[in-house]
Amino acid sequence: MPKEPKLSFEHVSKAYPSRRGEARRLAVEDVTLNIEEGHFVCLLGPSGCGKSTLLNMAAGFILPTSGRILVDAKEIAGPGIDRGVVFQEYALFPWYTALQNVELGPRAKGMPAAARRALAERYLAMVGLTDHIHKYPRELSGGMKQRAAIARTLANEPRIMLMDEPFGALDAQTREGLQDQLLDIWSATRTTIVFVTHSINEAVLLSDEVAILAAHPGRLIHTVRNRLPRPRSRTSADVVELEREIYDQRYLAESRRAAE
Ligand code: ADP
Ligand code: MG
């Protein structure tokens, strides 16, 4: 029997209220996608194809206009600590140190001080910030801030990590370091990851599966199973080959649409 998906989108559509004088257009149209427990799935597509909308619906921040989103076969009703979110903009509180930021979740759950400190230190170590735990966000580089934000989400021990272009604002070298680190964290925690990106290379390097989206309206055009052996190298022939395959899929779908 096939395994029950951890997270599923069932015929999910989303229409935002239209701006004055504009026709109401679907930001997301009829997306059905099943994500298996422990998988690393990338939502890949150009700006405006509804990636953030899908992620925000999965987080429970906004509701679908129609369709359902299920976690462990149960329809979600709003945000929950089973799902952790990491945004492109580092959502750290500027008046707290890295350590205090990471301790927030465990503190809110009522974890005793010593235990939450130990937990926060463990996750900060996992993202390589052991030497910077007492620094404030303004004292951290962009990459370090995003590491702290990831540690903060990890400290809630979510079963699903929802990441919206988390490395999009970083320079290439920092981004590559963080990609490697995220894969290490994923192997250690085996959490399910839904990762939004517009980079085909990033999707091929990270994912078990790539959901290819297109815009106007935002829709799923194809999913590609990525069975390339890990660890993967950014420039290896098999990575480049799969990048080309995904590029072609996208191109074909756009051409078919244009011909309709
Ligand atoms: P992506 O993250 O792939 O760039 P989004 O999910 O942000 O795409 O947006 C999908 C579509 O929905 C776009 O056309 C965007 O303009 C529209 N949109 C997103 N958020 C809102 C909003 N709060 N109100 C109205 N339209 C929105
Ligand atoms: Mg977005």
XYZ file of C-alpha atoms and ligand atoms in Angstrom:
288
model
C 0.000 0.000 0.000
C 1.394 3.433 -0.824
C 2.443 5.503 2.159
C 0.065 8.212 3.255
C 1.455 11.629 2.303
C 2.691 13.899 5.072
C 1.356 16.999 3.371
C -1.112 17.182 0.541
C -2.681 19.845 -1.571
C -6.026 18.694 -2.969
C -7.336 20.774 -5.866
C -6.181 23.935 -4.174
C -7.060 27.277 -5.743
C -6.560 30.764 -4.407
C -7.999 34.046 -5.612
C -7.024 37.241 -3.819
C -9.551 40.043 -3.747
C -9.117 41.886 -7.044
C -7.695 45.372 -7.176
C -10.052 48.018 -8.472
C -10.710 47.736 -12.172
C -8.825 44.465 -12.494
C -10.372 41.127 -13.327
C -10.184 38.587 -10.509
C -7.404 36.223 -11.449
C -6.348 33.030 -9.800
C -3.018 33.247 -7.961
C -3.109 29.454 -7.715
C -5.268 27.233 -9.887
C -6.221 23.675 -8.996
C -2.951 22.446 -7.517
C -2.866 18.824 -6.399
C 0.397 17.657 -4.878
C 1.293 14.945 -2.386
C 4.439 15.245 -0.335
C 5.843 12.178 1.352
C 7.141 12.172 4.896
C 10.861 12.904 5.062
C 11.046 14.098 1.484
C 12.724 17.258 0.298
C 10.396 18.849 -2.237
C 11.126 22.015 -4.188
C 8.432 24.282 -5.571
C 10.116 25.760 -8.628
C 8.844 28.544 -10.827
C 9.143 32.155 -11.943
C 8.062 35.123 -9.909
C 4.290 35.369 -9.586
C 3.507 31.678 -10.137
C 2.029 31.299 -6.668
C 4.913 29.693 -4.763
C 4.558 31.921 -1.716
C 0.791 31.631 -1.862
C 1.050 27.830 -1.744
C 3.537 27.974 1.110
C 1.488 30.474 3.106
C -1.576 28.293 2.690
C 0.363 25.234 3.886
C 1.544 27.295 6.867
C -2.085 28.141 7.596
C -1.516 31.911 7.310
C -4.069 32.204 4.519
C -6.927 29.965 3.434
C -7.467 28.403 0.025
C -10.451 29.729 -1.925
C -11.264 26.139 -2.802
C -9.685 22.757 -2.233
C -8.033 21.413 0.897
C -4.613 21.126 2.484
C -3.967 18.151 4.731
C -1.221 17.256 7.176
C -1.272 13.582 8.190
C -4.613 13.280 6.380
C -6.171 15.975 8.564
C -7.293 19.245 7.039
C -5.358 22.170 8.470
C -7.305 24.938 10.146
C -4.528 27.482 10.730
C -0.877 27.767 11.731
C 0.544 25.039 13.959
C 3.853 24.138 15.573
C 3.976 20.988 13.449
C 4.915 23.356 10.593
C 7.887 25.710 10.793
C 8.379 28.556 8.350
C 11.556 30.242 7.126
C 11.203 33.332 4.941
C 13.614 35.065 2.606
C 13.824 38.020 4.945
C 15.355 36.983 8.202
C 12.515 37.257 10.651
C 14.625 37.776 13.768
C 13.694 40.088 16.594
C 16.367 42.811 16.577
C 16.211 43.339 20.336
C 17.087 39.718 21.116
C 20.424 37.942 20.680
C 20.685 34.930 18.369
C 20.342 32.665 21.405
C 17.293 34.520 22.733
C 15.689 34.416 19.294
C 16.157 30.659 19.084
C 14.884 30.172 22.635
C 11.608 31.947 21.867
C 9.674 28.905 20.637
C 10.726 26.571 23.451
C 10.073 29.406 25.933
C 6.559 29.896 24.575
C 5.974 26.171 25.087
C 6.943 26.575 28.728
C 10.238 24.670 28.563
C 12.398 25.291 31.664
C 15.316 27.705 31.214
C 18.180 25.214 31.328
C 16.523 22.816 28.917
C 15.629 25.478 26.375
C 19.087 26.970 26.552
C 20.601 23.550 25.815
C 18.161 22.997 22.975
C 18.853 26.416 21.456
C 22.603 25.891 21.713
C 22.281 22.528 19.998
C 20.442 24.001 17.013
C 22.724 27.014 16.825
C 25.663 24.588 16.722
C 23.926 22.675 13.958
C 23.911 25.822 11.805
C 27.496 26.695 12.738
C 26.775 29.677 15.003
C 28.274 28.444 18.267
C 30.689 31.378 18.406
C 27.994 33.984 17.748
C 25.102 33.067 20.020
C 25.269 36.263 22.078
C 25.268 38.593 19.089
C 22.331 40.719 18.054
C 20.964 40.451 14.501
C 22.640 43.751 13.529
C 26.022 42.195 14.395
C 25.444 39.187 12.134
C 26.024 38.912 8.378
C 23.120 38.056 6.063
C 24.135 34.395 5.960
C 24.470 34.229 9.735
C 21.080 35.855 10.228
C 19.488 33.290 7.961
C 21.303 30.526 9.880
C 19.881 31.896 13.129
C 16.412 32.044 11.577
C 16.736 28.397 10.522
C 17.925 27.432 14.022
C 14.944 29.266 15.480
C 12.556 27.272 13.324
C 14.395 24.015 14.095
C 14.136 24.667 17.838
C 10.381 24.169 17.535
C 11.161 20.707 16.145
C 8.573 20.973 13.375
C 7.752 17.874 11.361
C 7.465 20.014 8.242
C 9.755 22.897 7.312
C 8.280 25.404 4.872
C 11.029 27.536 3.366
C 10.262 30.458 1.055
C 13.351 31.299 -1.016
C 15.386 31.237 2.192
C 18.695 31.799 0.402
C 17.369 34.158 -2.264
C 18.877 37.281 -0.724
C 22.357 35.813 -0.191
C 25.466 35.951 -2.376
C 26.330 32.794 -4.317
C 29.078 31.579 -2.027
C 27.040 32.016 1.143
C 24.082 30.380 -0.546
C 26.112 27.309 -1.475
C 27.392 26.956 2.083
C 23.863 27.144 3.440
C 22.536 24.648 0.898
C 25.119 22.104 2.094
C 24.323 22.842 5.711
C 20.590 22.478 5.135
C 21.141 19.046 3.585
C 23.146 18.014 6.662
C 20.350 19.240 8.932
C 17.780 17.434 6.846
C 19.746 14.162 7.113
C 20.067 14.615 10.867
C 16.424 15.508 11.539
C 14.645 13.747 8.647
C 12.036 16.456 8.673
C 9.877 16.950 5.601
C 10.996 20.055 3.699
C 9.032 22.147 1.214
C 11.487 24.589 -0.299
C 10.530 27.389 -2.672
C 13.043 28.507 -5.251
C 13.216 30.006 -8.719
C 16.640 28.434 -9.330
C 16.606 25.192 -11.316
C 20.128 24.435 -10.097
C 19.127 24.844 -6.461
C 16.092 22.591 -6.958
C 18.177 19.871 -8.624
C 20.861 19.995 -5.932
C 18.505 19.816 -2.984
C 15.368 17.927 -3.853
C 13.879 14.448 -3.981
C 11.130 15.889 -6.096
C 10.612 19.101 -8.048
C 7.141 20.560 -8.529
C 7.365 22.794 -11.585
C 4.964 25.731 -11.541
C 4.022 28.312 -14.150
C 2.369 31.724 -13.816
C -0.859 33.406 -14.998
C -2.600 31.605 -13.520
C -0.270 29.969 -11.006
C -0.431 26.254 -11.675
C 1.489 23.021 -11.388
C 2.715 21.856 -14.774
C 4.769 18.835 -13.901
C 6.521 17.034 -11.073
C 9.924 15.484 -11.589
C 11.316 12.784 -9.326
C 14.965 13.533 -8.602
C 16.852 10.305 -7.964
C 20.355 11.645 -8.443
C 22.688 10.129 -5.850
C 23.774 12.323 -2.932
C 26.000 14.132 -2.233
C 25.538 16.005 -5.489
C 28.014 18.283 -7.092
C 26.836 21.587 -8.540
C 28.468 21.088 -11.912
C 28.395 17.320 -12.426
C 27.047 15.992 -15.738
C 23.984 14.329 -14.166
C 23.001 17.557 -12.388
C 23.319 19.568 -15.600
C 21.343 16.921 -17.479
C 18.440 17.051 -15.023
C 18.512 20.856 -15.111
C 18.091 20.700 -18.860
C 15.233 18.214 -18.553
C 13.393 20.537 -16.176
C 14.082 23.512 -18.386
C 12.609 21.620 -21.348
C 9.515 20.596 -19.378
C 8.882 24.198 -18.527
C 9.477 25.356 -22.073
C 7.176 22.685 -23.505
C 4.399 23.553 -21.088
C 4.661 27.247 -21.921
C 4.636 26.539 -25.664
C 1.630 24.240 -25.356
C -0.179 26.943 -23.434
C 0.700 29.577 -26.034
C -0.580 27.333 -28.817
C -3.967 26.839 -27.133
P 5.578 33.842 -6.132
O 5.887 33.616 -4.701
O 5.693 32.614 -6.982
O 6.348 34.974 -6.709
P 2.998 34.791 -5.157
O 2.357 33.636 -4.479
O 3.639 35.810 -4.309
O 4.015 34.232 -6.255
O 1.925 35.515 -6.063
C 1.087 34.836 -6.997
C 0.130 35.845 -7.622
O -0.747 36.344 -6.627
C 0.829 37.064 -8.221
O 0.139 37.430 -9.386
C 0.685 38.116 -7.147
O 0.653 39.401 -7.686
C -0.651 37.746 -6.505
N -0.674 38.098 -5.077
C 0.147 37.626 -4.115
N -0.180 38.092 -2.900
C -1.259 38.897 -3.098
C -2.085 39.692 -2.240
N -1.868 39.724 -0.909
N -3.106 40.378 -2.798
C -3.342 40.326 -4.128
N -2.611 39.602 -4.983
C -1.578 38.894 -4.491
Mg 7.327 34.433 -3.434
